[in-house]
PDB file of C-alpha atoms in Angstrom:
ATOM      1  CA  THR A1176      19.784 -21.360   3.004  1.00  0.00           C
ATOM      2  CA  CYS A1177      23.162 -20.360   4.467  1.00  0.00           C
ATOM      3  CA  PHE A1178      24.412 -17.112   5.991  1.00  0.00           C
ATOM      4  CA  LEU A1179      26.978 -15.851   8.496  1.00  0.00           C
ATOM      5  CA  SER A1180      25.930 -15.826  12.131  1.00  0.00           C
ATOM      6  CA  LYS A1181      25.992 -12.518  14.022  1.00  0.00           C
ATOM      7  CA  ASN A1182      29.511 -13.233  15.260  1.00  0.00           C
ATOM      8  CA  ASN A1183      30.538 -13.305  11.550  1.00  0.00           C
ATOM      9  CA  ARG A1184      32.679 -16.416  12.146  1.00  0.00           C
ATOM     10  CA  ASP A1185      30.274 -19.272  11.651  1.00  0.00           C
ATOM     11  CA  GLU A1186      28.312 -20.087   8.555  1.00  0.00           C
ATOM     12  CA  VAL A1187      24.832 -21.247   9.465  1.00  0.00           C
ATOM     13  CA  CYS A1188      22.935 -23.457   7.050  1.00  0.00           C
ATOM     14  CA  ILE A1189      19.260 -24.244   7.428  1.00  0.00           C
ATOM     15  CA  SER A1190      17.730 -27.243   5.717  1.00  0.00           C
ATOM     16  CA  ASP A1191      14.487 -29.162   5.898  1.00  0.00           C
ATOM     17  CA  VAL A1192      14.917 -32.259   8.049  1.00  0.00           C
ATOM     18  CA  GLY A1193      11.330 -33.410   7.587  1.00  0.00           C
ATOM     19  CA  ARG A1194      10.381 -33.350  11.259  1.00  0.00           C
ATOM     20  CA  SER A1195       9.210 -30.906  13.905  1.00  0.00           C
ATOM     21  CA  PHE A1196      10.425 -32.764  17.023  1.00  0.00           C
ATOM     22  CA  ASN A1197      13.996 -32.272  18.281  1.00  0.00           C
ATOM     23  CA  SER A1198      14.535 -29.606  15.674  1.00  0.00           C
ATOM     24  CA  TRP A1199      13.681 -26.016  14.900  1.00  0.00           C
ATOM     25  CA  GLU A1200      10.572 -24.996  13.058  1.00  0.00           C
ATOM     26  CA  ILE A1201      11.307 -21.692  11.348  1.00  0.00           C
ATOM     27  CA  TRP A1202       8.550 -19.643   9.758  1.00  0.00           C
ATOM     28  CA  ASP A1203      10.510 -16.408   9.262  1.00  0.00           C
ATOM     29  CA  LEU A1204      14.260 -15.981   8.971  1.00  0.00           C
ATOM     30  CA  PRO A1205      15.763 -13.022  10.826  1.00  0.00           C
ATOM     31  CA  LYS A1206      15.320  -9.661   9.154  1.00  0.00           C
ATOM     32  CA  PRO A1207      17.929  -6.908   9.441  1.00  0.00           C
ATOM     33  CA  GLY A1208      16.992  -4.220  11.927  1.00  0.00           C
ATOM     34  CA  ARG A1209      14.335  -6.324  13.675  1.00  0.00           C
ATOM     35  CA  ASP A1210      14.326  -7.028  17.410  1.00  0.00           C
ATOM     36  CA  TYR A1211      13.684 -10.555  18.620  1.00  0.00           C
ATOM     37  CA  CYS A1212      13.329 -12.197  22.011  1.00  0.00           C
ATOM     38  CA  ILE A1213      13.540 -15.843  22.981  1.00  0.00           C
ATOM     39  CA  GLY A1214      11.796 -17.633  25.825  1.00  0.00           C
ATOM     40  CA  VAL A1215      13.300 -20.920  26.985  1.00  0.00           C
ATOM     41  CA  ASP A1216      11.353 -23.461  29.044  1.00  0.00           C
ATOM     42  CA  THR A1217      13.683 -26.385  29.644  1.00  0.00           C
ATOM     43  CA  MET A1218      12.292 -29.797  30.455  1.00  0.00           C
ATOM     44  CA  GLU A1219      12.287 -30.997  34.012  1.00  0.00           C
ATOM     45  CA  GLY A1220      12.655 -34.683  33.162  1.00  0.00           C
ATOM     46  CA  ARG A1221       9.270 -35.783  34.501  1.00  0.00           C
ATOM     47  CA  VAL A1222       5.857 -36.713  33.196  1.00  0.00           C
ATOM     48  CA  THR A1223       3.363 -33.907  32.789  1.00  0.00           C
ATOM     49  CA  ASP A1224       0.645 -35.636  34.873  1.00  0.00           C
ATOM     50  CA  VAL A1225       1.805 -38.269  37.365  1.00  0.00           C
ATOM     51  CA  GLU A1226      -1.765 -39.502  37.866  1.00  0.00           C
ATOM     52  CA  ASN A1227      -2.269 -40.284  34.162  1.00  0.00           C
ATOM     53  CA  ILE A1228      -0.465 -43.385  32.821  1.00  0.00           C
ATOM     54  CA  LYS A1229      -0.749 -41.975  29.286  1.00  0.00           C
ATOM     55  CA  SER A1230       1.002 -38.775  30.318  1.00  0.00           C
ATOM     56  CA  GLU A1231       4.015 -37.824  28.193  1.00  0.00           C
ATOM     57  CA  TRP A1232       7.489 -36.876  29.351  1.00  0.00           C
ATOM     58  CA  ASP A1233       8.224 -33.174  29.633  1.00  0.00           C
ATOM     59  CA  LYS A1234       9.905 -31.435  26.688  1.00  0.00           C
ATOM     60  CA  HIS A1235      12.007 -28.345  26.019  1.00  0.00           C
ATOM     61  CA  GLY A1236      10.058 -25.489  24.513  1.00  0.00           C
ATOM     62  CA  VAL A1237      11.822 -22.505  22.948  1.00  0.00           C
ATOM     63  CA  VAL A1238       9.990 -19.693  21.168  1.00  0.00           C
ATOM     64  CA  VAL A1239      11.465 -16.867  19.081  1.00  0.00           C
ATOM     65  CA  LEU A1240       9.243 -13.785  18.899  1.00  0.00           C
ATOM     66  CA  ASP A1241       9.587 -10.828  16.532  1.00  0.00           C
ATOM     67  CA  ARG A1242       9.108  -7.947  18.971  1.00  0.00           C
ATOM     68  CA  ILE A1243       7.825  -5.582  16.285  1.00  0.00           C
ATOM     69  CA  SER A1244       5.217  -7.756  14.574  1.00  0.00           C
ATOM     70  CA  MET A1245       4.564  -9.863  17.717  1.00  0.00           C
ATOM     71  CA  ARG A1246       4.745 -12.950  15.500  1.00  0.00           C
ATOM     72  CA  VAL A1247       6.237 -16.226  16.673  1.00  0.00           C
ATOM     73  CA  VAL A1248       8.882 -16.773  13.980  1.00  0.00           C
ATOM     74  CA  ALA A1249      10.551 -19.977  15.195  1.00  0.00           C
ATOM     75  CA  GLN A1250      10.289 -22.643  17.858  1.00  0.00           C
ATOM     76  CA  PHE A1251      12.121 -25.665  19.192  1.00  0.00           C
ATOM     77  CA  TRP A1252      10.265 -28.614  20.692  1.00  0.00           C
ATOM     78  CA  GLY A1253      12.123 -31.681  21.904  1.00  0.00           C
ATOM     79  CA  GLN A1254      14.107 -33.599  24.478  1.00  0.00           C
ATOM     80  CA  LEU A1255      17.810 -32.862  23.957  1.00  0.00           C
ATOM     81  CA  ASP A1256      20.292 -32.959  26.812  1.00  0.00           C
ATOM     82  CA  GLN A1257      20.578 -29.603  28.607  1.00  0.00           C
ATOM     83  CA  GLN A1258      24.053 -28.736  27.218  1.00  0.00           C
ATOM     84  CA  THR A1259      22.956 -29.283  23.608  1.00  0.00           C
ATOM     85  CA  MET A1260      19.778 -27.314  24.276  1.00  0.00           C
ATOM     86  CA  GLY A1261      21.920 -24.449  25.560  1.00  0.00           C
ATOM     87  CA  GLU A1262      24.037 -24.555  22.395  1.00  0.00           C
ATOM     88  CA  GLN A1263      20.870 -24.503  20.273  1.00  0.00           C
ATOM     89  CA  CYS A1264      19.565 -21.495  22.222  1.00  0.00           C
ATOM     90  CA  LEU A1265      22.867 -19.656  21.773  1.00  0.00           C
ATOM     91  CA  TRP A1266      22.756 -20.376  18.025  1.00  0.00           C
ATOM     92  CA  ALA A1267      19.187 -19.075  17.748  1.00  0.00           C
ATOM     93  CA  ALA A1268      19.914 -15.962  19.804  1.00  0.00           C
ATOM     94  CA  GLN A1269      22.924 -15.076  17.661  1.00  0.00           C
ATOM     95  CA  MET A1270      21.078 -15.850  14.440  1.00  0.00           C
ATOM     96  CA  TYR A1271      18.093 -13.690  15.372  1.00  0.00           C
ATOM     97  CA  ASN A1272      20.068 -10.443  15.560  1.00  0.00           C
ATOM     98  CA  ASN A1273      21.454 -11.090  19.041  1.00  0.00           C
ATOM     99  CA  ALA A1274      17.995 -11.582  20.497  1.00  0.00           C
ATOM    100  CA  TRP A1275      17.248 -11.052  24.155  1.00  0.00           C
ATOM    101  CA  ILE A1276      16.925 -14.485  25.722  1.00  0.00           C
ATOM    102  CA  ALA A1277      15.230 -15.556  28.949  1.00  0.00           C
ATOM    103  CA  PRO A1278      15.946 -19.106  30.105  1.00  0.00           C
ATOM    104  CA  GLU A1279      13.551 -20.211  32.845  1.00  0.00           C
ATOM    105  CA  LEU A1280      15.285 -21.140  36.079  1.00  0.00           C
ATOM    106  CA  PRO A1281      16.207 -23.239  37.939  1.00  0.00           C
ATOM    107  CA  ASN A1282      15.928 -25.918  35.221  1.00  0.00           C
ATOM    108  CA  GLY A1283      17.505 -23.597  32.660  1.00  0.00           C
ATOM    109  CA  ASN A1284      20.736 -23.161  34.621  1.00  0.00           C
ATOM    110  CA  VAL A1285      22.714 -25.264  32.138  1.00  0.00           C
ATOM    111  CA  VAL A1286      21.324 -23.178  29.256  1.00  0.00           C
ATOM    112  CA  LEU A1287      22.209 -20.017  31.183  1.00  0.00           C
ATOM    113  CA  ASN A1288      25.756 -21.285  31.779  1.00  0.00           C
ATOM    114  CA  VAL A1289      26.234 -22.042  28.062  1.00  0.00           C
ATOM    115  CA  LEU A1290      25.200 -18.464  27.251  1.00  0.00           C
ATOM    116  CA  LYS A1291      27.464 -16.981  29.920  1.00  0.00           C
ATOM    117  CA  GLN A1292      30.469 -19.127  28.938  1.00  0.00           C
ATOM    118  CA  ALA A1293      30.050 -17.950  25.331  1.00  0.00           C
ATOM    119  CA  GLY A1294      30.098 -14.331  26.537  1.00  0.00           C
ATOM    120  CA  TYR A1295      26.567 -13.767  25.284  1.00  0.00           C
ATOM    121  CA  GLU A1296      25.404 -10.393  26.610  1.00  0.00           C
ATOM    122  CA  PHE A1297      21.684 -10.199  25.897  1.00  0.00           C
ATOM    123  CA  ILE A1298      20.305 -12.322  28.731  1.00  0.00           C
ATOM    124  CA  TYR A1299      17.186 -11.256  30.603  1.00  0.00           C
ATOM    125  CA  ASP A1300      17.964  -9.546  33.933  1.00  0.00           C
ATOM    126  CA  ARG A1301      15.320 -10.292  36.506  1.00  0.00           C
ATOM    127  CA  GLN A1302      13.585  -7.311  37.957  1.00  0.00           C
ATOM    128  CA  LYS A1303      12.354  -6.743  41.450  1.00  0.00           C
ATOM    129  CA  PHE A1304       9.506  -4.579  42.578  1.00  0.00           C
ATOM    130  CA  ASP A1305       9.887  -2.708  45.802  1.00  0.00           C
ATOM    131  CA  GLN A1306       7.054  -1.552  48.054  1.00  0.00           C
ATOM    132  CA  ARG A1307       6.627   1.561  45.869  1.00  0.00           C
ATOM    133  CA  LEU A1308       6.103  -0.721  42.816  1.00  0.00           C
ATOM    134  CA  ILE A1309       9.218   0.650  41.149  1.00  0.00           C
ATOM    135  CA  GLU A1310      10.993  -1.776  38.836  1.00  0.00           C
ATOM    136  CA  GLU A1311      14.700  -2.238  39.363  1.00  0.00           C
ATOM    137  CA  ASP A1312      17.004  -4.453  37.328  1.00  0.00           C
ATOM    138  CA  THR A1313      19.059  -6.951  39.286  1.00  0.00           C
ATOM    139  CA  GLU A1314      22.271  -8.791  38.522  1.00  0.00           C
ATOM    140  CA  GLU A1315      20.320 -12.057  38.513  1.00  0.00           C
ATOM    141  CA  LEU A1316      19.974 -13.509  35.017  1.00  0.00           C
ATOM    142  CA  GLY A1317      17.150 -15.627  33.593  1.00  0.00           C
ATOM    143  CA  TRP A1318      13.421 -15.823  34.230  1.00  0.00           C
ATOM    144  CA  ARG A1319      12.220 -17.365  37.479  1.00  0.00           C
ATOM    145  CA  THR A1320       8.579 -18.429  37.609  1.00  0.00           C
ATOM    146  CA  THR A1321       7.371 -17.809  41.153  1.00  0.00           C
ATOM    147  CA  SER A1322       4.065 -17.222  42.886  1.00  0.00           C
ATOM    148  CA  ALA A1323       4.622 -13.514  42.141  1.00  0.00           C
ATOM    149  CA  THR A1324       5.676 -13.780  38.467  1.00  0.00           C
ATOM    150  CA  ARG A1325       3.370 -16.609  37.331  1.00  0.00           C
ATOM    151  CA  PRO A1326       0.105 -14.588  37.514  1.00  0.00           C
ATOM    152  CA  LEU A1327       1.726 -11.674  35.669  1.00  0.00           C
ATOM    153  CA  MET A1328       3.055 -14.018  32.969  1.00  0.00           C
ATOM    154  CA  VAL A1329      -0.236 -15.885  32.565  1.00  0.00           C
ATOM    155  CA  GLU A1330      -2.471 -12.802  32.553  1.00  0.00           C
ATOM    156  CA  THR A1331      -0.212 -11.000  30.063  1.00  0.00           C
ATOM    157  CA  LEU A1332      -0.325 -13.973  27.693  1.00  0.00           C
ATOM    158  CA  ILE A1333      -4.112 -14.251  28.039  1.00  0.00           C
ATOM    159  CA  ALA A1334      -4.503 -10.539  27.228  1.00  0.00           C
ATOM    160  CA  LEU A1335      -2.194 -10.826  24.196  1.00  0.00           C
ATOM    161  CA  MET A1336      -4.136 -13.816  22.886  1.00  0.00           C
ATOM    162  CA  ARG A1337      -7.549 -12.298  23.618  1.00  0.00           C
ATOM    163  CA  ASP A1338      -6.710  -9.004  21.910  1.00  0.00           C
ATOM    164  CA  SER A1339      -5.026 -10.771  18.953  1.00  0.00           C
ATOM    165  CA  ASN A1340      -1.801  -8.889  19.627  1.00  0.00           C
ATOM    166  CA  ILE A1341       0.363 -11.961  19.093  1.00  0.00           C
ATOM    167  CA  GLU A1342       0.474 -14.192  16.035  1.00  0.00           C
ATOM    168  CA  VAL A1343       1.039 -17.880  16.694  1.00  0.00           C
ATOM    169  CA  ILE A1344       0.996 -20.266  13.734  1.00  0.00           C
ATOM    170  CA  SER A1345       2.571 -23.255  15.465  1.00  0.00           C
ATOM    171  CA  PRO A1346       0.098 -26.110  15.978  1.00  0.00           C
ATOM    172  CA  THR A1347       2.338 -27.402  18.777  1.00  0.00           C
ATOM    173  CA  LEU A1348       2.262 -24.112  20.658  1.00  0.00           C
ATOM    174  CA  ILE A1349      -1.470 -23.660  20.115  1.00  0.00           C
ATOM    175  CA  GLY A1350      -1.952 -27.191  21.483  1.00  0.00           C
ATOM    176  CA  GLN A1351       0.037 -26.228  24.575  1.00  0.00           C
ATOM    177  CA  PHE A1352      -2.176 -23.178  25.084  1.00  0.00           C
ATOM    178  CA  ARG A1353      -5.264 -25.396  24.852  1.00  0.00           C
ATOM    179  CA  THR A1354      -3.992 -27.798  27.520  1.00  0.00           C
ATOM    180  CA  PHE A1355      -3.088 -25.022  29.947  1.00  0.00           C
ATOM    181  CA  VAL A1356      -5.212 -25.614  33.046  1.00  0.00           C
ATOM    182  CA  ARG A1357      -5.466 -24.787  36.711  1.00  0.00           C
ATOM    183  CA  ASP A1358      -4.706 -27.584  39.129  1.00  0.00           C
ATOM    184  CA  LYS A1359      -6.752 -28.507  42.223  1.00  0.00           C
ATOM    185  CA  THR A1360      -5.245 -25.600  44.153  1.00  0.00           C
ATOM    186  CA  GLY A1361      -6.013 -23.087  41.376  1.00  0.00           C
ATOM    187  CA  LYS A1362      -2.386 -22.830  40.260  1.00  0.00           C
ATOM    188  CA  PRO A1363      -2.087 -22.373  36.474  1.00  0.00           C
ATOM    189  CA  ILE A1364      -0.024 -25.196  34.947  1.00  0.00           C
TER     190      ILE A1364
END
């Protein structure tokens, strides 16, 4: 399957490479008129559990969500270098109708820089909440998981899953949800 990317300069061809690691898994191609968003969790370059000798090295996780159907339509799972991961994220964002994209910081700074250098405009602007609980956009790009944003992120995902408002068909992503735990301090990881 080949088509022009949203910048109408590059032809994008998709083919089956026979693997799901270090490549995209695509369940639905972009549909005209649909809105998509992309979450980017870049790897930190460490093992997931330092106390477990069988623990695996961290991986990049990128998810493309159809904002209308709330269906995960594509994902990337792998261990590319940060620059290449940024280029892959830019490609996906352009392909999926100039999707809004939210690289997680600080580890996603290289991805963020790739997007900015390409002049990509649809990057998540962090919001702040003042004492009156009024949301205000900031000039700060990307998602930052903090002690304030983590509970909101986790509880929103739990509610979406519980109420069946999101469709996830990726065994990899479902496996990640099943291994989501709270550490000794109660922090969700």
